[in-house]
Amino acid sequence: MILPLQTLLRERITLALSTRYGLDPESMPTMAIEYPPNRRLGDLAVTVAFELARTLRRAPRVIAGEIAEAVGDAGHLDGLGRLEPTGAGYLNVFLDRAACARGWMSGTTEANPARGPKTVVEHTAINPNKAAHVGHLRNAALGDTLCRLLRFRGAEVEVQNYIDDTGVQVADIVVGLRKLEGKGLDDLRVLVDQPRFDYYCWNLYARVTEWYDQDDSRLTHRRATLQELEHDTDPTAAIARLLTDRIVRCHLNTMARLGIEYDLLSWEGDIIRLQFWARAFEILKSSGAVFLQPDGRLAGCWVMPIEDADTGAGAATDNNGAATEPADSDDDARLKVIVRSNGTVTYVGKDIAYQLWKFGLLGNDFRYRWFGTQPSGRPLWATSSVDTARPPDTPPTPPFGRASAVYNVIDTRQSYLQDLLVQALNALGHPREAEQSVHFSYEMVALSRSTARTLGYADAEGDKPFVEVSGRKGLGVKADDLLDQMTSHAEQEVAARHEDLASDAQRRIATIIATAAVRYFMIKYSKGKVIAFDIDEALSFEGETGPYLQYAAVRARKILHKLHDRHGLETTTLLAELATTSTAGLTDESGDGLWDLILDASRLDEVAEQAVRTLELSTLAKYAFGLAQRFNGFYHSSPVLAEQDDARRRWRAAGVSYFESQMTRALGLMGCEVPERM
RNA sequence: GCGCGUGUAGCUCAGUUGGAUAGAGCGACCGCCUCCUAAGCGGUAGGCCGCAGGUUCGAAUCCUGCCACGCGCGCCA
């Protein structure tokens, strides 16, 4: 891993700048380390000379030369090779290839971070009233990858999945069951055990929506049902409980197909029953973060003042021009209602209470109940509003919440609400938590024109390049349908290549491939980009796809296996013997391609760091793809088994082995496995 | 109206806190399976980086203005 080496390089140069020019290390700009466009120029490039040109009143090239001189032989230690001024003022570094490669491959440079601060990541949060669709897959894939990255960097991560079981969407299904299907609780008990119960609800939800649209008066059924849910009145509440429990289990099964698991299911109903809001309201009132609006349009409401987007500076500039505006309406615009004049709490209110709980700032806690064991063996808990006996043979309930950092993975349409959470934390005097309260925001998944047409929505008029997914209308690609199509496509491909494999083995491989295809597809786009989901594009296994990455890893493994079979060469002994293996095959010009591969493979930690820092997980995907491309190039140009020279063959094998392990880790961070064959 | 986001090759997108010749996939065209798996590799064609100014040694990247598109902004959930 290259990060420690970069740190070392920065230290060396900082020291040189301090001794040579007397610069204060504190005031120096953060030193960017780049990669020159081609290896002949060097392995790393530092541009600090350009930035210092002005203050030092010297040409960048001269500065670069002086830094190189000042660092001198100190650079040769620990894998840093020689420094060389290049071009207009770049300071390029030529690494000691053999020393670096040996270090990376033996894992001695591995940073072993201590158990970091506890981080809560909330993701998935699908309304428990219908099947999951591709939009939910983007959320879960991003959220789960983020978790894996955070753990990779040493954090303790707790994954929460919020279940909004009290909203109208659930009420609508209850209405549908009763009014459209004529079914009650007993019928539902049979229904939920039918396969694809979530698909049944998907269709029912669309039908209810249509049914409402035909006659507005039918909405009274929704209101009545919603009231019964709020008051926990059976049998309505019992129907909703059974319904949401089963749908949640459907969602969990879907996500499990992608290797996505959770630690805690947080049920909104419990937040309400345990009166989290009442507690949060006390806190908000006593701190003055909310106040009762005495008159005007919002008379009788408890409101929270809203800051303008960019700090408080915006409000000050308004002072000049605002005089002409009617002061009343202008003020109202910057107030967010938290409690309505009828005394009920708004959506934000519940969110604030939950967010406070995540940080351990609420003072109240949930009860917990055992929810089940997930495929990997990981336990899953759910919140509860009553104490329940822990089933035998289950682990003790862990201490949930009390995080020092919180990531909420929610699409960009929720930005406004998420911003309000941060403002509430600030208003309550928790600036540190406000700072650590991160909205991982991303754009939605829509449907491409052609895919929408394939689904039978030909009427999607207008000139939009995409069609928005709508659960309410039943318009969308269901997650399980996509996975099914992916899997059967992969199965055909596997069968065509490996007739000898038993069908269950083919099936297993196909599943692994399909998972990678879906997950990579959801990760490879920048978060700020709307994905116009196209089924044909997603179904492709060629080019920039998950299977391409897996294929490269499989090829690498194959080489290592054959090396063992034909030459009796074990990877571990191979790596151990590198210390005494002649390095010509790596250090001379013929080793450039091999070195490029090794250097690129070493960058995983740097990329993971960047992905988390910028919350741009596509960088991880792009890096892994680039690495796979590089390996495939190497694969075609540099045979390993057929190489005559023993030392050269060993170095190539070592490079392949290093690539394989780094690629496997990169795929692992994206929740993808490497199949045994492809 | 205000806020956020997006605008780069025919299509879908990268472009690392401003850096070296703007890259990749798909599609098109031309090649490569006696050789570690062709889910692969090599090559060709294809670019006023939305427009106009500005900042600087250097701008697709930063600033200002404009244009286009998307999303958000309710005592709804």
Short mmCIF file of N, CA and C in Angstrom, two decimals, chain A residues 354-440:
data_model
loop_
_atom_site.label_atom_id
_atom_site.label_comp_id
_atom_site.label_asym_id
_atom_site.label_seq_id
_atom_site.Cartn_x
_atom_site.Cartn_y
_atom_site.Cartn_z
N TYR A 354 -34.57 11.05 16.07
CA TYR A 354 -33.79 9.87 15.68
C TYR A 354 -32.31 10.22 15.55
N GLN A 355 -32.04 11.35 14.96
CA GLN A 355 -30.65 11.77 14.79
C GLN A 355 -29.99 12.01 16.15
N LEU A 356 -30.73 12.63 17.06
CA LEU A 356 -30.21 12.84 18.41
C LEU A 356 -29.89 11.49 19.06
N TRP A 357 -30.80 10.54 18.86
CA TRP A 357 -30.56 9.21 19.42
C TRP A 357 -29.30 8.57 18.86
N LYS A 358 -29.09 8.72 17.55
CA LYS A 358 -27.91 8.12 16.93
C LYS A 358 -26.62 8.59 17.60
N PHE A 359 -26.62 9.85 18.00
CA PHE A 359 -25.43 10.41 18.65
C PHE A 359 -25.43 10.18 20.16
N GLY A 360 -26.47 9.53 20.67
CA GLY A 360 -26.56 9.34 22.11
C GLY A 360 -26.90 10.62 22.85
N LEU A 361 -27.54 11.54 22.16
CA LEU A 361 -27.84 12.84 22.77
C LEU A 361 -29.29 12.96 23.22
N LEU A 362 -30.07 11.89 23.00
CA LEU A 362 -31.50 12.01 23.30
C LEU A 362 -31.81 11.74 24.77
N GLY A 363 -31.06 10.83 25.35
CA GLY A 363 -31.35 10.48 26.74
C GLY A 363 -32.30 9.30 26.85
N ASN A 364 -32.97 8.96 25.78
CA ASN A 364 -33.83 7.78 25.75
C ASN A 364 -33.18 6.71 24.88
N ASP A 365 -33.59 5.48 25.09
CA ASP A 365 -33.09 4.41 24.23
C ASP A 365 -34.26 3.51 23.82
N PHE A 366 -34.04 2.77 22.74
CA PHE A 366 -35.02 1.78 22.31
C PHE A 366 -34.96 0.57 23.22
N ARG A 367 -35.97 -0.29 23.10
CA ARG A 367 -35.83 -1.67 23.52
C ARG A 367 -35.41 -2.40 22.24
N TYR A 368 -34.93 -3.62 22.39
CA TYR A 368 -34.46 -4.34 21.20
C TYR A 368 -35.01 -5.75 21.17
N ARG A 369 -35.22 -6.21 19.94
CA ARG A 369 -35.66 -7.61 19.79
C ARG A 369 -34.82 -8.28 18.72
N TRP A 370 -34.66 -9.55 18.91
CA TRP A 370 -33.90 -10.38 17.97
C TRP A 370 -34.68 -10.49 16.67
N PHE A 371 -34.01 -10.23 15.54
CA PHE A 371 -34.74 -10.30 14.28
C PHE A 371 -34.32 -11.51 13.45
N GLY A 372 -33.13 -12.00 13.65
CA GLY A 372 -32.71 -13.18 12.89
C GLY A 372 -31.22 -13.19 12.61
N THR A 373 -30.77 -14.29 12.04
CA THR A 373 -29.37 -14.41 11.64
C THR A 373 -29.28 -14.25 10.13
N GLN A 374 -28.35 -13.44 9.70
CA GLN A 374 -28.22 -13.19 8.26
C GLN A 374 -27.30 -14.24 7.63
N PRO A 375 -27.31 -14.32 6.30
CA PRO A 375 -26.58 -15.40 5.62
C PRO A 375 -25.13 -15.54 6.05
N SER A 376 -24.45 -14.45 6.34
CA SER A 376 -23.05 -14.53 6.72
C SER A 376 -22.90 -14.98 8.17
N GLY A 377 -24.02 -15.07 8.88
CA GLY A 377 -23.96 -15.41 10.30
C GLY A 377 -24.09 -14.19 11.19
N ARG A 378 -24.10 -13.04 10.57
CA ARG A 378 -24.19 -11.80 11.33
C ARG A 378 -25.59 -11.65 11.95
N PRO A 379 -25.63 -11.30 13.22
CA PRO A 379 -26.93 -11.15 13.87
C PRO A 379 -27.63 -9.88 13.42
N LEU A 380 -28.94 -9.94 13.39
CA LEU A 380 -29.73 -8.75 13.06
C LEU A 380 -30.73 -8.47 14.17
N TRP A 381 -30.72 -7.22 14.63
CA TRP A 381 -31.62 -6.79 15.67
C TRP A 381 -32.61 -5.79 15.13
N ALA A 382 -33.71 -5.66 15.82
CA ALA A 382 -34.68 -4.63 15.47
C ALA A 382 -35.01 -3.86 16.73
N THR A 383 -35.41 -2.62 16.54
CA THR A 383 -35.86 -1.85 17.69
C THR A 383 -37.20 -2.42 18.15
N SER A 384 -37.55 -2.09 19.37
CA SER A 384 -38.83 -2.53 19.91
C SER A 384 -39.28 -1.47 20.91
N SER A 385 -40.57 -1.44 21.19
CA SER A 385 -41.02 -0.49 22.20
C SER A 385 -41.32 -1.19 23.52
N VAL A 386 -41.22 -2.52 23.51
CA VAL A 386 -41.43 -3.26 24.76
C VAL A 386 -40.27 -4.22 24.98
N ASP A 387 -40.05 -4.57 26.21
CA ASP A 387 -39.00 -5.53 26.51
C ASP A 387 -39.42 -6.91 26.03
N THR A 388 -38.49 -7.57 25.34
CA THR A 388 -38.79 -8.93 24.89
C THR A 388 -37.65 -9.83 25.35
N ALA A 389 -38.01 -11.05 25.67
CA ALA A 389 -36.99 -12.01 26.10
C ALA A 389 -36.10 -12.35 24.92
N ARG A 390 -34.83 -12.38 25.14
CA ARG A 390 -33.88 -12.74 24.09
C ARG A 390 -33.94 -14.25 23.88
N PRO A 391 -34.11 -14.68 22.63
CA PRO A 391 -34.18 -16.12 22.38
C PRO A 391 -32.87 -16.78 22.81
N PRO A 392 -32.95 -18.06 23.19
CA PRO A 392 -31.72 -18.75 23.58
C PRO A 392 -30.74 -18.82 22.41
N ASP A 393 -29.49 -18.93 22.70
CA ASP A 393 -28.43 -19.06 21.68
C ASP A 393 -28.29 -17.82 20.82
N THR A 394 -28.73 -16.68 21.31
CA THR A 394 -28.48 -15.45 20.58
C THR A 394 -27.46 -14.64 21.37
N PRO A 395 -26.66 -13.87 20.66
CA PRO A 395 -25.65 -13.07 21.35
C PRO A 395 -26.32 -11.97 22.16
N PRO A 396 -25.61 -11.40 23.13
CA PRO A 396 -26.17 -10.29 23.90
C PRO A 396 -26.40 -9.07 23.01
N THR A 397 -27.39 -8.28 23.35
CA THR A 397 -27.70 -7.09 22.55
C THR A 397 -26.56 -6.10 22.64
N PRO A 398 -26.02 -5.70 21.50
CA PRO A 398 -24.92 -4.73 21.53
C PRO A 398 -25.45 -3.33 21.87
N PRO A 399 -24.56 -2.44 22.29
CA PRO A 399 -25.00 -1.07 22.57
C PRO A 399 -25.15 -0.28 21.27
N PHE A 400 -26.37 -0.09 20.86
CA PHE A 400 -26.60 0.61 19.59
C PHE A 400 -26.54 2.13 19.78
N GLY A 401 -26.31 2.81 18.68
CA GLY A 401 -26.28 4.27 18.71
C GLY A 401 -25.00 4.80 19.34
N ARG A 402 -25.09 5.96 19.97
CA ARG A 402 -23.95 6.60 20.65
C ARG A 402 -22.76 6.73 19.71
N ALA A 403 -23.04 7.13 18.50
CA ALA A 403 -21.99 7.24 17.49
C ALA A 403 -21.27 8.57 17.61
N SER A 404 -20.04 8.60 17.10
CA SER A 404 -19.37 9.89 17.02
C SER A 404 -19.45 10.45 15.61
N ALA A 405 -19.89 9.64 14.66
CA ALA A 405 -20.14 10.15 13.31
C ALA A 405 -21.33 9.41 12.72
N VAL A 406 -22.13 10.10 11.96
CA VAL A 406 -23.33 9.51 11.37
C VAL A 406 -23.39 9.84 9.88
N TYR A 407 -23.55 8.81 9.06
CA TYR A 407 -23.77 9.00 7.63
C TYR A 407 -25.21 8.58 7.31
N ASN A 408 -25.96 9.49 6.73
CA ASN A 408 -27.29 9.14 6.27
C ASN A 408 -27.26 9.07 4.75
N VAL A 409 -27.44 7.88 4.23
CA VAL A 409 -27.41 7.69 2.79
C VAL A 409 -28.83 7.85 2.26
N ILE A 410 -29.10 9.00 1.68
CA ILE A 410 -30.44 9.32 1.19
C ILE A 410 -30.29 10.16 -0.07
N ASP A 411 -31.18 9.98 -1.01
CA ASP A 411 -30.98 10.68 -2.28
C ASP A 411 -31.15 12.20 -2.14
N THR A 412 -30.71 12.90 -3.15
CA THR A 412 -30.54 14.35 -3.08
C THR A 412 -31.86 15.08 -2.84
N ARG A 413 -32.96 14.44 -3.11
CA ARG A 413 -34.24 15.10 -2.90
C ARG A 413 -34.52 15.37 -1.43
N GLN A 414 -33.78 14.68 -0.57
CA GLN A 414 -33.95 14.88 0.86
C GLN A 414 -32.94 15.88 1.44
N SER A 415 -32.22 16.56 0.58
CA SER A 415 -31.16 17.46 1.04
C SER A 415 -31.67 18.51 2.02
N TYR A 416 -32.81 19.06 1.71
CA TYR A 416 -33.37 20.11 2.54
C TYR A 416 -33.60 19.62 3.96
N LEU A 417 -34.22 18.46 4.09
CA LEU A 417 -34.50 17.90 5.41
C LEU A 417 -33.21 17.54 6.15
N GLN A 418 -32.26 16.99 5.41
CA GLN A 418 -31.00 16.61 6.03
C GLN A 418 -30.24 17.84 6.52
N ASP A 419 -30.38 18.92 5.78
CA ASP A 419 -29.75 20.17 6.19
C ASP A 419 -30.38 20.67 7.48
N LEU A 420 -31.68 20.49 7.59
CA LEU A 420 -32.38 20.92 8.80
C LEU A 420 -31.88 20.15 10.03
N LEU A 421 -31.56 18.88 9.85
CA LEU A 421 -31.04 18.08 10.96
C LEU A 421 -29.76 18.69 11.50
N VAL A 422 -28.88 19.06 10.59
CA VAL A 422 -27.61 19.66 10.98
C VAL A 422 -27.86 20.97 11.71
N GLN A 423 -28.80 21.75 11.19
CA GLN A 423 -29.11 23.02 11.83
C GLN A 423 -29.68 22.83 13.23
N ALA A 424 -30.49 21.80 13.37
CA ALA A 424 -31.06 21.52 14.69
C ALA A 424 -29.95 21.16 15.67
N LEU A 425 -29.00 20.33 15.23
CA LEU A 425 -27.89 19.96 16.10
C LEU A 425 -27.08 21.19 16.51
N ASN A 426 -26.87 22.07 15.57
CA ASN A 426 -26.15 23.30 15.87
C ASN A 426 -26.93 24.16 16.86
N ALA A 427 -28.23 24.28 16.59
CA ALA A 427 -29.07 25.11 17.46
C ALA A 427 -29.11 24.54 18.88
N LEU A 428 -28.93 23.24 19.00
CA LEU A 428 -28.96 22.61 20.32
C LEU A 428 -27.61 22.65 21.01
N GLY A 429 -26.65 23.30 20.34
CA GLY A 429 -25.34 23.40 20.95
C GLY A 429 -24.49 22.16 20.80
N HIS A 430 -24.65 21.47 19.69
CA HIS A 430 -23.82 20.29 19.41
C HIS A 430 -23.08 20.47 18.09
N PRO A 431 -22.20 21.45 18.02
CA PRO A 431 -21.52 21.72 16.75
C PRO A 431 -20.66 20.54 16.27
N ARG A 432 -20.10 19.79 17.23
CA ARG A 432 -19.25 18.67 16.82
C ARG A 432 -20.09 17.60 16.12
N GLU A 433 -21.25 17.30 16.70
CA GLU A 433 -22.14 16.32 16.10
C GLU A 433 -22.71 16.83 14.78
N ALA A 434 -22.98 18.13 14.73
CA ALA A 434 -23.47 18.72 13.49
C ALA A 434 -22.44 18.52 12.38
N GLU A 435 -21.19 18.71 12.77
CA GLU A 435 -20.08 18.54 11.83
C GLU A 435 -19.96 17.10 11.36
N GLN A 436 -20.22 16.18 12.29
CA GLN A 436 -20.07 14.75 12.00
C GLN A 436 -21.37 14.13 11.49
N SER A 437 -22.32 14.98 11.16
CA SER A 437 -23.61 14.52 10.67
C SER A 437 -23.60 14.67 9.16
N VAL A 438 -23.37 13.59 8.46
CA VAL A 438 -23.12 13.69 7.03
C VAL A 438 -24.29 13.16 6.21
N HIS A 439 -24.78 13.98 5.33
CA HIS A 439 -25.76 13.52 4.37
C HIS A 439 -25.02 13.01 3.15
N PHE A 440 -24.98 11.69 2.96
CA PHE A 440 -24.40 11.13 1.75
C PHE A 440 -25.49 11.20 0.68
#
